[in-house]
Coordinates of C-alpha atoms in Angstrom, one line a residue:
X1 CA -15.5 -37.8 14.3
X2 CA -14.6 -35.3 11.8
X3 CA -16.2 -31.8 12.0
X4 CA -16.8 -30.5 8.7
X5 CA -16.1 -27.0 8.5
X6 CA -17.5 -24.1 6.0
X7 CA -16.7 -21.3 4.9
X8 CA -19.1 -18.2 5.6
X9 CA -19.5 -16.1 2.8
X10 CA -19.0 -12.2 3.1
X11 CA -21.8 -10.1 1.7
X12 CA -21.1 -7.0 -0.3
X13 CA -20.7 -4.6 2.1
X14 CA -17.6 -6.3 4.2
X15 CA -15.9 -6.9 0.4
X16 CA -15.7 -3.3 0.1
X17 CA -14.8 -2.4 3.0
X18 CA -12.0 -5.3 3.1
X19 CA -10.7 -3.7 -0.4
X20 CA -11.3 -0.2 0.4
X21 CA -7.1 0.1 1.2
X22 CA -6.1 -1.0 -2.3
X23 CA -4.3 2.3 -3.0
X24 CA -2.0 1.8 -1.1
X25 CA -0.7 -1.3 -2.0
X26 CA -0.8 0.0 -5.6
X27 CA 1.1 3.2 -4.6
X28 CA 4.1 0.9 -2.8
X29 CA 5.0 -1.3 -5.9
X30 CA 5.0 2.1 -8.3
X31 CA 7.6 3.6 -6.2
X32 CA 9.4 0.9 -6.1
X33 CA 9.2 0.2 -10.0
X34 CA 10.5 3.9 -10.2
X35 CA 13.1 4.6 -7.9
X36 CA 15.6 1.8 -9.7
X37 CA 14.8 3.2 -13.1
X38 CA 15.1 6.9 -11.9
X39 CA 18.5 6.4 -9.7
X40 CA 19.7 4.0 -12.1
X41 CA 19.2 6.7 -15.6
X42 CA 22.5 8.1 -16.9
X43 CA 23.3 11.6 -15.7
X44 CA 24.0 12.4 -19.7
X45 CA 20.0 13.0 -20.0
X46 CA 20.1 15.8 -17.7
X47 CA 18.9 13.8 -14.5
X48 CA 19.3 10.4 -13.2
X49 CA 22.7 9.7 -11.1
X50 CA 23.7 6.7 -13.2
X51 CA 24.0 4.2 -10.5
X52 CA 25.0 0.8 -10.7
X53 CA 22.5 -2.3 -9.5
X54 CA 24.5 -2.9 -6.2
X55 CA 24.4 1.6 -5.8
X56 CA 20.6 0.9 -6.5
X57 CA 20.1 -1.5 -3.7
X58 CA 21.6 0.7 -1.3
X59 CA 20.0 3.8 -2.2
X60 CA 16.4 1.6 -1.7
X61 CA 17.7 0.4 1.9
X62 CA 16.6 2.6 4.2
X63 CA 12.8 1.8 3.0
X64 CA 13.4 -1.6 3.9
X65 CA 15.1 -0.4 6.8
X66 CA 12.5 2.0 8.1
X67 CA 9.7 -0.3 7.6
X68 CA 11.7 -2.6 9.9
X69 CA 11.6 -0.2 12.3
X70 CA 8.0 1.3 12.1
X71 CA 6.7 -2.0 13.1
X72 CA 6.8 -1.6 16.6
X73 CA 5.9 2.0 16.2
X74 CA 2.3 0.8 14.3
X75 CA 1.7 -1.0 17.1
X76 CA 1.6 1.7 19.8
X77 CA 0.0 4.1 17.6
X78 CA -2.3 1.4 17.0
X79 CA -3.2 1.0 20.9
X80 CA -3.5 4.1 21.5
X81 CA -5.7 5.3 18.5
X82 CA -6.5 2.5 16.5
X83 CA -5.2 1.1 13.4
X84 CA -7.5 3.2 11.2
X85 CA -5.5 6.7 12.2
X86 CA -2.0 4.5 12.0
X87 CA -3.0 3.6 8.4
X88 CA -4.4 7.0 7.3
X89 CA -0.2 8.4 9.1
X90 CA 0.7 6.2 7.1
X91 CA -0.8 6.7 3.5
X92 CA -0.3 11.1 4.4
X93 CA 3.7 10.2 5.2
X94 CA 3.5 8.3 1.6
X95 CA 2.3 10.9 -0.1
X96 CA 4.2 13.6 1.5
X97 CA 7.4 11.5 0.4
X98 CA 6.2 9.8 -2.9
X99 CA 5.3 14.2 -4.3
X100 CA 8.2 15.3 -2.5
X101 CA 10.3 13.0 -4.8
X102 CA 8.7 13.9 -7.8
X103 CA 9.6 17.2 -7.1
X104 CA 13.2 17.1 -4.9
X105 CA 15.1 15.0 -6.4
X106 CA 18.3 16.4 -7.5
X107 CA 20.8 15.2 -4.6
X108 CA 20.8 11.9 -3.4
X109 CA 21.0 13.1 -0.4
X110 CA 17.4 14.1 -1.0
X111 CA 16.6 11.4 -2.4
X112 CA 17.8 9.1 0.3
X113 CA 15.8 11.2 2.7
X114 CA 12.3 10.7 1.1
X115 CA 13.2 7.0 0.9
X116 CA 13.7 7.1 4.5
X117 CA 10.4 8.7 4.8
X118 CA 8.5 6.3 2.2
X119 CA 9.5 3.4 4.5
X120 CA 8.0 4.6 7.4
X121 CA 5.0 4.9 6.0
X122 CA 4.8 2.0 4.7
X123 CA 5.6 0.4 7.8
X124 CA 2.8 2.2 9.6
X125 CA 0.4 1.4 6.8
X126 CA 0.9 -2.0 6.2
X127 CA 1.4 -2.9 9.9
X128 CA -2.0 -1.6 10.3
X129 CA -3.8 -3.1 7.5
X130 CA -3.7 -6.4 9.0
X131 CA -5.9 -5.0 11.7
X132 CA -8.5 -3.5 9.9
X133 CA -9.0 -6.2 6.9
X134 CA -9.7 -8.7 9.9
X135 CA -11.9 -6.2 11.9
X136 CA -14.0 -5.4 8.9
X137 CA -15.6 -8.2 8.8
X138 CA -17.0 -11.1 11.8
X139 CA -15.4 -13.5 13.3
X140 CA -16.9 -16.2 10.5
X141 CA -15.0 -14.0 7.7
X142 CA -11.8 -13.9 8.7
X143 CA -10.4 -16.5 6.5
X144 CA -12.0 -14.6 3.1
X145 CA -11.5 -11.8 4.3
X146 CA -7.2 -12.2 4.7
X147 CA -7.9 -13.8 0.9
X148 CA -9.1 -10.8 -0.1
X149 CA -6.7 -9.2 0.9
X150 CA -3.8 -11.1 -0.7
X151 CA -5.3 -11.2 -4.1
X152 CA -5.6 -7.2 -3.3
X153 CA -1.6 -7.4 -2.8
X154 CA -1.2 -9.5 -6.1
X155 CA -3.2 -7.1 -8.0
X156 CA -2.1 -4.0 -6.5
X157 CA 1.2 -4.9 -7.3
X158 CA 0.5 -5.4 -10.8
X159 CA -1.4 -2.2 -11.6
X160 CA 1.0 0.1 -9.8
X161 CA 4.0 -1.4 -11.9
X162 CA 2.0 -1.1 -14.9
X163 CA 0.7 2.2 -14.4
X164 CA 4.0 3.7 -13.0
X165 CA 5.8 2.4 -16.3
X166 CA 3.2 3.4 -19.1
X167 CA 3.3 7.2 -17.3
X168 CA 7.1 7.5 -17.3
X169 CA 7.6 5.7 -20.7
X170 CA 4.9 7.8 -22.2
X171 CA 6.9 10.8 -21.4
X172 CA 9.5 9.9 -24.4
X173 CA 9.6 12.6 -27.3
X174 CA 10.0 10.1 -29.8
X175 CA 9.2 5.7 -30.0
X176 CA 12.5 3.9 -28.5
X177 CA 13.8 7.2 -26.6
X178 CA 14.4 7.3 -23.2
X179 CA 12.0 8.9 -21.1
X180 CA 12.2 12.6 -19.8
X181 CA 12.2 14.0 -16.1
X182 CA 8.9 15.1 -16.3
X183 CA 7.7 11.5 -16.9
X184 CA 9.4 10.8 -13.7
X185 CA 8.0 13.8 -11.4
X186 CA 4.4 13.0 -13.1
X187 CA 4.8 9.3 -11.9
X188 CA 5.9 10.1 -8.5
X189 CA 3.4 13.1 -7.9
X190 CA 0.0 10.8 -9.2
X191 CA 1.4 8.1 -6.7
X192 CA 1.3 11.0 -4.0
X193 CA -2.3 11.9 -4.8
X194 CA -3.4 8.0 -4.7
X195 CA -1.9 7.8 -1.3
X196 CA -3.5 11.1 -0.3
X197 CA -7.1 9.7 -1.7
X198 CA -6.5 6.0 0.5
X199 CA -6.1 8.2 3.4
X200 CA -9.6 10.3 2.5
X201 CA -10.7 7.1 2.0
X202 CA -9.5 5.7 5.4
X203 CA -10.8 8.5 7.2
X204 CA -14.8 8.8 5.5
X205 CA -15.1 5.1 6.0
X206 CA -17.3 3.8 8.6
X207 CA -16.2 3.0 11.6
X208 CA -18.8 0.0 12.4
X209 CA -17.0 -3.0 14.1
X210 CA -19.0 -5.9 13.0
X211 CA -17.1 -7.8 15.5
X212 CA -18.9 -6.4 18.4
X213 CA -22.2 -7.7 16.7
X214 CA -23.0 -11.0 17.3
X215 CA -22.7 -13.2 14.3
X216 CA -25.3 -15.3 13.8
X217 CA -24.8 -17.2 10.5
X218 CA -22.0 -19.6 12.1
X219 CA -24.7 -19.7 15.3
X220 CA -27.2 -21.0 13.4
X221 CA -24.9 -23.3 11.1
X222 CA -23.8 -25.1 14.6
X223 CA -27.4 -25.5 15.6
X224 CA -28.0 -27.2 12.4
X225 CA -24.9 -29.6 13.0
X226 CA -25.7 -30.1 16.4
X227 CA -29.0 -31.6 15.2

């Protein structure tokens, strides 16, 4: 016998509040459409340090590497306050690091440092989102809900790029010129203030569980199959 299965649909409401962490995701792929461009701009324009692909790479490792290692960190945060305070951590470290290289960026050494800082907070972020897409919405949900959210990763990703490039390359005196510094500090500073406004956002939410309401839409769906 085969047991034909639906999917629930998700009314307004849990849609927003399964896409109400969009910034974020936006804010990660802007900083990392800028930090190869800035690191890898000739020091002959007056900033930049010129670096080669493979120097690029290693410059952007320890965001790789600290998200590696905020994993486990999210997770006892999360225990112990919930994954909505281990997301908004998160999006405040982000924007601490994403206006603080914007504005400290003339030794790598800096540089490296914010990166460091960039990955944690991605790592507590995004180890956290997980949590709260699926605890938006009831048990009947979860399956749009994680589709939501990927579409939200695929479209994030796009718009920060876009918006991070149009900002920097808008900075340019004159058509085919190279950008100037300031295009750079705006970029990374209105990156900061996105992450800042996912944590407001985070935080004024509602904190209504619909888990711990009992859903009655797939109830009444297995009733219906049962006669």
């Amino acid at each position: 016998m085969i047991e034909r299965l639906r999917v629930v649909p998700m009314r307004h409401r849990q849609v927003r509040r399964v896409s109400g962490h969009g910034e974020e995701l936006v804010v990660m792929f802007a900083a990392v459409t800028l930090l190869p461009l800035f690191v890898q701009t000739s020091t002959a324009l007056g900033y930049g340090f010129g670096y080669s692909p493979a120097r690029t790479g290693l410059v952007m490792a320890p965001i790789a590497v600290c998200m590696l290692l905020a994993t486990p960190l999210a997770a006892r945060v999360s225990g112990a306050l919930g994954a909505r305070a281990t997301f908004g951590a998160g999006a405040v470290l982000a924007a601490i690091a994403l206006t603080s290289l914007g504005l400290l960026h003339e030794h790598i050494a800096a540089v490296l440092f914010w990166c460091a800082g960039l990955g944690l907070a991605y790592g507590l972020a995004f180890a956290s989102l997980g949590s709260l897409v699926v605890g938006a919405v009831g048990r009947g949900q979860t399956g749009a809900a994680t589709g939501i959210n990927t579409i939200l990763r695929t479209v994030g990703g796009a718009l920060g790029a876009a918006f991070a490039t149009v900002i920097v390359t808008s900075s340019a005196t004159t058509f085919g010129q190279p950008p100037t510094e300031s295009g750079y500090t705006t970029a990374f500073v209105v990156a900061g203030a996105i992450a800042l406004c996912a944590a407001g956002v985070t935080a004024t939410r509602s904190i209504a569980n619909p888990r711990r309401r009992v859903d009655a839409l797939p109830t009444a769906n297995a009733s219906r199959a049962a006669d």
